[in-house]
Backbone as JSON Lines, residues from 0, in Angstrom:
{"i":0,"aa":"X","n":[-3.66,15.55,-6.54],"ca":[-2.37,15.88,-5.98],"c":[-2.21,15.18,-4.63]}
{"i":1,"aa":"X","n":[-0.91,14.8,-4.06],"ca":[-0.93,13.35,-3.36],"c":[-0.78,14.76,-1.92]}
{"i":2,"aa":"X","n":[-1.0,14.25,-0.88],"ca":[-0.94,15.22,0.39],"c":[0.35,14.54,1.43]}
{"i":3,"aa":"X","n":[1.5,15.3,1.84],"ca":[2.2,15.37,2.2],"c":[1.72,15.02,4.01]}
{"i":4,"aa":"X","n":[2.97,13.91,4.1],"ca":[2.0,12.83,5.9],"c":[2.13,14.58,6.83]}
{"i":5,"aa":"X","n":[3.35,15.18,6.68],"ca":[3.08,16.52,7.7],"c":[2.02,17.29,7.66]}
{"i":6,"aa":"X","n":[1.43,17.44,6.37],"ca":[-0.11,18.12,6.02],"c":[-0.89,17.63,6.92]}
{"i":7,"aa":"X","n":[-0.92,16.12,6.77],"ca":[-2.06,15.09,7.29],"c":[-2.2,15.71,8.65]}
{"i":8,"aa":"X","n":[-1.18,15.31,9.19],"ca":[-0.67,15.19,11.01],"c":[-1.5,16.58,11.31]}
{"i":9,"aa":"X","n":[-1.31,17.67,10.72],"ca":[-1.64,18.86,11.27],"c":[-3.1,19.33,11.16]}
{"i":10,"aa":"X","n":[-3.54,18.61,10.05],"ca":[-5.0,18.79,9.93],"c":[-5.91,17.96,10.8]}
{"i":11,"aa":"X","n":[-5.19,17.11,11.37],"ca":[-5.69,15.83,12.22],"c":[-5.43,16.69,13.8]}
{"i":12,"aa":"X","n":[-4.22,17.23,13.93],"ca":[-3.96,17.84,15.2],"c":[-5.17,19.39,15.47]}
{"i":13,"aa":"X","n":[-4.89,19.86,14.03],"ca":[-5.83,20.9,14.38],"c":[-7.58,20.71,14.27]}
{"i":14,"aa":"X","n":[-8.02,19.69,14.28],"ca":[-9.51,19.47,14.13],"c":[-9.87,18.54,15.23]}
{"i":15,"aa":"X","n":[-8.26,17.81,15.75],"ca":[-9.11,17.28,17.22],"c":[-8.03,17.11,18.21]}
{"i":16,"aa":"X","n":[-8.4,16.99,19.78],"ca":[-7.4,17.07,20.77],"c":[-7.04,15.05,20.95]}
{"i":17,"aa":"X","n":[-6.11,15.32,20.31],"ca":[-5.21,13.74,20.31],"c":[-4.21,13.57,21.18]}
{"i":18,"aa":"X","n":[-4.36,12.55,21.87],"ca":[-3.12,12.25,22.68],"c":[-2.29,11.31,21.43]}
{"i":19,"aa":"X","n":[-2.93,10.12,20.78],"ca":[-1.47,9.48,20.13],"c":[-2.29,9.81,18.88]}
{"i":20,"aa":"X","n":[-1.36,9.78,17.91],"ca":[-1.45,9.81,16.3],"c":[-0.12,8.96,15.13]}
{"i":21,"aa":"X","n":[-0.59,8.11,14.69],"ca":[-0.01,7.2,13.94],"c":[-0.75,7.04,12.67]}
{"i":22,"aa":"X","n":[0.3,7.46,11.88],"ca":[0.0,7.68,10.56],"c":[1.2,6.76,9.2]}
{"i":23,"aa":"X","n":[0.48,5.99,8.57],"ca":[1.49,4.79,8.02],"c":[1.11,5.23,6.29]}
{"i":24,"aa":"X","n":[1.83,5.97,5.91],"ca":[1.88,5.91,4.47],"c":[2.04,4.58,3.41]}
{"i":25,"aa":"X","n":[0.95,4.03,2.92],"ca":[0.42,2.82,2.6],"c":[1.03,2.85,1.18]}
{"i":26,"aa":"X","n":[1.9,4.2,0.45],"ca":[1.73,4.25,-0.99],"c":[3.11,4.21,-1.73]}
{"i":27,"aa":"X","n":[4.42,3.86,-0.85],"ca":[5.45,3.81,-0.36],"c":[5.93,4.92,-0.69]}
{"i":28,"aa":"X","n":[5.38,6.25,0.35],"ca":[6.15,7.5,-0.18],"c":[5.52,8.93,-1.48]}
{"i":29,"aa":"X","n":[4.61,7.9,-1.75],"ca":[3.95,8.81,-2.71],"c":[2.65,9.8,-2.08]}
{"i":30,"aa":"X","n":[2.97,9.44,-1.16],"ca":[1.31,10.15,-0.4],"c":[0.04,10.42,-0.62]}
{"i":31,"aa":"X","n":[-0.46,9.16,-0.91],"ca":[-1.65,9.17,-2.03],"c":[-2.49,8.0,-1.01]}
{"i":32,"aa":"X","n":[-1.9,7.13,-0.33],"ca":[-2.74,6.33,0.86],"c":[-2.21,6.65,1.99]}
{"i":33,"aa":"X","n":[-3.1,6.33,2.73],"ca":[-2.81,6.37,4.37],"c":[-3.53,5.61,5.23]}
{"i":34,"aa":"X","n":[-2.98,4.86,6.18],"ca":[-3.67,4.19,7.38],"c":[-3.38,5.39,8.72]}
{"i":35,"aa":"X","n":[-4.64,5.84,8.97],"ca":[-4.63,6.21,10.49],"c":[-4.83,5.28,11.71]}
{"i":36,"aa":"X","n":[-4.22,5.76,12.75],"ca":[-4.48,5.31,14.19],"c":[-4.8,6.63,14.87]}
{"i":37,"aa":"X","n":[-6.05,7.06,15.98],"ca":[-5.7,7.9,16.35],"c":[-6.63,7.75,17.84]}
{"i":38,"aa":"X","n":[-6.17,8.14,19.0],"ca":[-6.42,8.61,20.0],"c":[-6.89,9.4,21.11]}
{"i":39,"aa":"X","n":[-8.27,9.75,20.88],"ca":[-8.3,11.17,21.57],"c":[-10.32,10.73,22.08]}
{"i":40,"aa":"X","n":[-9.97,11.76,23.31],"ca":[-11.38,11.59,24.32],"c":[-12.14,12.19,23.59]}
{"i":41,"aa":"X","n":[-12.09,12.75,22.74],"ca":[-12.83,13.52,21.72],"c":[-13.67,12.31,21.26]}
{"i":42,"aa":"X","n":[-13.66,11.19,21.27],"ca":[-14.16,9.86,20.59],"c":[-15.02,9.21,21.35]}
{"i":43,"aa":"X","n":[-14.98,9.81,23.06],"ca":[-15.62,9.18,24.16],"c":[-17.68,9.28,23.67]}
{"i":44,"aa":"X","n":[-17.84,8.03,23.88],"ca":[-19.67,8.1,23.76],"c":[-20.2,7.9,22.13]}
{"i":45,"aa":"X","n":[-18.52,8.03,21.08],"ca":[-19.24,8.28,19.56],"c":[-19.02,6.32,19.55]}
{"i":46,"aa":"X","n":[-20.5,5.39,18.49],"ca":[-19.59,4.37,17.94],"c":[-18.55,4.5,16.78]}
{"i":47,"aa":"X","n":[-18.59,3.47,16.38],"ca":[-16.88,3.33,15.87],"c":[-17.33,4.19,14.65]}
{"i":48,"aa":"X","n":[-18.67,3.96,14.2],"ca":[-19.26,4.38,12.53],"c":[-19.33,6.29,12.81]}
{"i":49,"aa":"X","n":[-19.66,6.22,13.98],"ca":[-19.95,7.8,13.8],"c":[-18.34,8.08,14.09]}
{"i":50,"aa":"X","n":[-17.66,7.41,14.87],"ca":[-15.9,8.45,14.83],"c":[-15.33,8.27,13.46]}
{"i":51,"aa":"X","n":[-15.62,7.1,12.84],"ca":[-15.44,7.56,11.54],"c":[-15.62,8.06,10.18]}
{"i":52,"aa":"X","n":[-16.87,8.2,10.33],"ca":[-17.73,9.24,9.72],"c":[-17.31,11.45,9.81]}
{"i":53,"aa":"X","n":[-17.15,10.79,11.14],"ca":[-16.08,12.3,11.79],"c":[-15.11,12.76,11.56]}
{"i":54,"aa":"X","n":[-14.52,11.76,11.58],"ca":[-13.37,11.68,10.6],"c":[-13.1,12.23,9.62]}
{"i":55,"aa":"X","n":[-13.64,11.75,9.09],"ca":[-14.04,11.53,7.19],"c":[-14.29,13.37,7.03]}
{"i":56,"aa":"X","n":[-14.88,13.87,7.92],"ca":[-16.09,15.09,7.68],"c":[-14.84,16.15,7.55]}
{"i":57,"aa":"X","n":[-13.71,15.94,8.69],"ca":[-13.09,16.81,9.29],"c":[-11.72,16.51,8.46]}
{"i":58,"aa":"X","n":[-11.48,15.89,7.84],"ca":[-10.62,15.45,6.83],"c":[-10.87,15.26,5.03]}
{"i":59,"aa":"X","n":[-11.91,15.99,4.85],"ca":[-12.3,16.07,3.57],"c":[-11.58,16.51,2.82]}
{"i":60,"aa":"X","n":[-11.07,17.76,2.81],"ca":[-10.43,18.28,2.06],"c":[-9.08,17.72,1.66]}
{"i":61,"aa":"X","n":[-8.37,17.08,2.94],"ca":[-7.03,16.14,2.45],"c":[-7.53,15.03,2.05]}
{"i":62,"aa":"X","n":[-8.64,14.38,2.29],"ca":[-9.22,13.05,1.7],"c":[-9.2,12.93,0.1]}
{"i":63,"aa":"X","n":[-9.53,14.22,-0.34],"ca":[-9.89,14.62,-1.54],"c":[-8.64,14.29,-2.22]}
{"i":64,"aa":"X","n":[-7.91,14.91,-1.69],"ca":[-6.21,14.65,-2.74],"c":[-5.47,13.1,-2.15]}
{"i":65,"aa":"X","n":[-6.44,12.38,-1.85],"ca":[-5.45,10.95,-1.4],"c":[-6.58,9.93,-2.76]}
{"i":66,"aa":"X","n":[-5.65,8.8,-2.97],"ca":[-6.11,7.65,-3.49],"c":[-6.83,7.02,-2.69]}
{"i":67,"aa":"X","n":[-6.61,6.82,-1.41],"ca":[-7.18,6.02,-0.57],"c":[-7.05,5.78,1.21]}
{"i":68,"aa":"X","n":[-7.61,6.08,1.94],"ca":[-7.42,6.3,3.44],"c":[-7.94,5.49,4.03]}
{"i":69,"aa":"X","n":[-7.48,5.37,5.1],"ca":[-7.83,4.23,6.06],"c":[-8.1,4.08,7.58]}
{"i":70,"aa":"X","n":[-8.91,3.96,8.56],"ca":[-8.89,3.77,9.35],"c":[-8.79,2.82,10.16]}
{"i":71,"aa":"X","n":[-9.52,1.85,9.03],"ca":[-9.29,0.4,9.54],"c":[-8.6,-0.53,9.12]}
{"i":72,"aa":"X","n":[-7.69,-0.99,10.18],"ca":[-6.29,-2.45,9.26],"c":[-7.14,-3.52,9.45]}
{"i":73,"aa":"X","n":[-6.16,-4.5,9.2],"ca":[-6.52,-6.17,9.15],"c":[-7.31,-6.58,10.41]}
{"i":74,"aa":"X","n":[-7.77,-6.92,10.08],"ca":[-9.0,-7.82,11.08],"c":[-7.94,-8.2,12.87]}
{"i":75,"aa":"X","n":[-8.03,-7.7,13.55],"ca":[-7.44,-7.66,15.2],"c":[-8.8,-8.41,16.06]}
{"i":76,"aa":"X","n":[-8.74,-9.37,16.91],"ca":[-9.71,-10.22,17.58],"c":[-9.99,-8.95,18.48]}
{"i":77,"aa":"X","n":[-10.57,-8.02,19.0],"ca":[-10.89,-7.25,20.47],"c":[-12.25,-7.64,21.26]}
{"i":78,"aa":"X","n":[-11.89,-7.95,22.25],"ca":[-12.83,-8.01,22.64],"c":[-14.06,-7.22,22.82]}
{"i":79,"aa":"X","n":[-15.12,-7.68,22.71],"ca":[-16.29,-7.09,22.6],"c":[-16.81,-5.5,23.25]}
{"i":80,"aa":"X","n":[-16.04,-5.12,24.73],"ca":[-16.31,-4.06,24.91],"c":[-15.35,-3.09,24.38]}
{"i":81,"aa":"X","n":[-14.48,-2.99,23.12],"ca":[-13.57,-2.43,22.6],"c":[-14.27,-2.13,21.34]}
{"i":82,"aa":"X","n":[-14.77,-2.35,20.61],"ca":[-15.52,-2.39,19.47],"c":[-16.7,-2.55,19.13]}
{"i":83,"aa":"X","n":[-16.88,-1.91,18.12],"ca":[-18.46,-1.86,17.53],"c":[-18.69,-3.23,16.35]}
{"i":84,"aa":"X","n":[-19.53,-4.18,16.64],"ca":[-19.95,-4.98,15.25],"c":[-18.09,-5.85,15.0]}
{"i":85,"aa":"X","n":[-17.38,-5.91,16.14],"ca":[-16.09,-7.29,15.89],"c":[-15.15,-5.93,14.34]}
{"i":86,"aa":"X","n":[-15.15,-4.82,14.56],"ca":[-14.14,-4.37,13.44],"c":[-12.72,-4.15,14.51]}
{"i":87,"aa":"X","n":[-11.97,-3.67,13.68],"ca":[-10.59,-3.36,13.68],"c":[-10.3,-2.05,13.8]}
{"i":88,"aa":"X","n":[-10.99,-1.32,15.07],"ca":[-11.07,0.21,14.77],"c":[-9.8,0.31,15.23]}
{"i":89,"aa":"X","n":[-9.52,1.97,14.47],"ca":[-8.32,2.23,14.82],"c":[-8.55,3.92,14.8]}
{"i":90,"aa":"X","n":[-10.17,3.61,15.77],"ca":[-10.07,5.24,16.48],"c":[-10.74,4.87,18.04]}
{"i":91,"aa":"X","n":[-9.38,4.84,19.11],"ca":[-9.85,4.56,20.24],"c":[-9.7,5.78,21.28]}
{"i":92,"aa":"X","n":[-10.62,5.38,22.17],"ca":[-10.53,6.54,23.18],"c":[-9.4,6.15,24.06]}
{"i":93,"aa":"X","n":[-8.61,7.0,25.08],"ca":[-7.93,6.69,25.94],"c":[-7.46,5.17,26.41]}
{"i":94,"aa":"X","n":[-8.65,5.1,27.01],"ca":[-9.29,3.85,28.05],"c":[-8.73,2.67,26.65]}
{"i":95,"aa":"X","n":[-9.54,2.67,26.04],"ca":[-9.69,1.68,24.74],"c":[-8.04,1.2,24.38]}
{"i":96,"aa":"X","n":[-7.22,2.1,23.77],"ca":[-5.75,2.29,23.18],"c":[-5.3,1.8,24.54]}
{"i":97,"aa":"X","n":[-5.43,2.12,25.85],"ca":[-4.48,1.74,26.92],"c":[-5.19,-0.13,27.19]}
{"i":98,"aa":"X","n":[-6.35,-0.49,26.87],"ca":[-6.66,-2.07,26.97],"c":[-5.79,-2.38,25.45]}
{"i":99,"aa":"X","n":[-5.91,-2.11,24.32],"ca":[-5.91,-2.38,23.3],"c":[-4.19,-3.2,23.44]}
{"i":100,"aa":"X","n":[-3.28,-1.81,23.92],"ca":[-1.72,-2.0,24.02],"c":[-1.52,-2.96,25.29]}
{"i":101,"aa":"X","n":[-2.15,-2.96,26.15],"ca":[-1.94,-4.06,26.73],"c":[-1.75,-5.75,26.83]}
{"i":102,"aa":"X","n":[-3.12,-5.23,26.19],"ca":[-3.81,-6.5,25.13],"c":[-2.74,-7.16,24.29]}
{"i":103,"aa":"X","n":[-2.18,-6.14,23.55],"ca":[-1.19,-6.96,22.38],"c":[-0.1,-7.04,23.14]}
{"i":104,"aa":"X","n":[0.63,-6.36,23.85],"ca":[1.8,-6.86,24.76],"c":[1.32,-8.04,24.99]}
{"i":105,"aa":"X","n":[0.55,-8.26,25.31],"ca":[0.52,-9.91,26.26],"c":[0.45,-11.31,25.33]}
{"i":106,"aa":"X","n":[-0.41,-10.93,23.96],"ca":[-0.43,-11.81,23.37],"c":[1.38,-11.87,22.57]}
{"i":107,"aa":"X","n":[1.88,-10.65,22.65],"ca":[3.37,-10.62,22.03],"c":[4.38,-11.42,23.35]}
{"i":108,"aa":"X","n":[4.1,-11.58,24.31],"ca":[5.45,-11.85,25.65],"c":[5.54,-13.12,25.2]}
């Protein structure tokens, strides 16, 4: 059974303290994929494998009713103190999301 993105949001809000949350229904509408982005100091000190492993733990039960979830998009260049092993995380702490958006503003001006 496909899980509704407001389900998502709230199970994500209630299992961790997030400042941003971006959630892109990958399945056009059917709610069966999802790409997360998410934000929170809750992430401070974990690498990228254990926040998403954490993830994963604390989102099982909606994981269960999706086709397919995501944390990580298309390959993004970050520099090295932004990431673990050159991935495309898209679970940053504060600090991280505020270089990250900067970052792409500049390569966008």
């Amino acid at each position: 059974m496909p899980i509704d993105l407001s389900n998502l949001e709230a199970a994500i809000r209630k299992s961790l303290n997030c400042q941003h949350i971006e959630i892109e229904d990958q399945s056009s509408g059917c709610g069966e994929n999802y790409a997360i982005l998410l934000v929170s100091e809750d992430f401070e000190g974990k690498s990228t494998l254990a926040r998403h492993r954490w993830i994963n733990e604390l989102l099982k039960d909606e994981i269960a009713q999706m086709h397919a979830f995501s944390q990580v998009g298309a390959p993004i260049p970050f520099p090295p103190e932004l990431n673990d092993r050159g991935s495309a995380q898209k679970t940053f702490t504060p600090k991280q999301y505020e270089a990250h958006v900067a970052k792409t503003q500049a390569t966008t001006d």
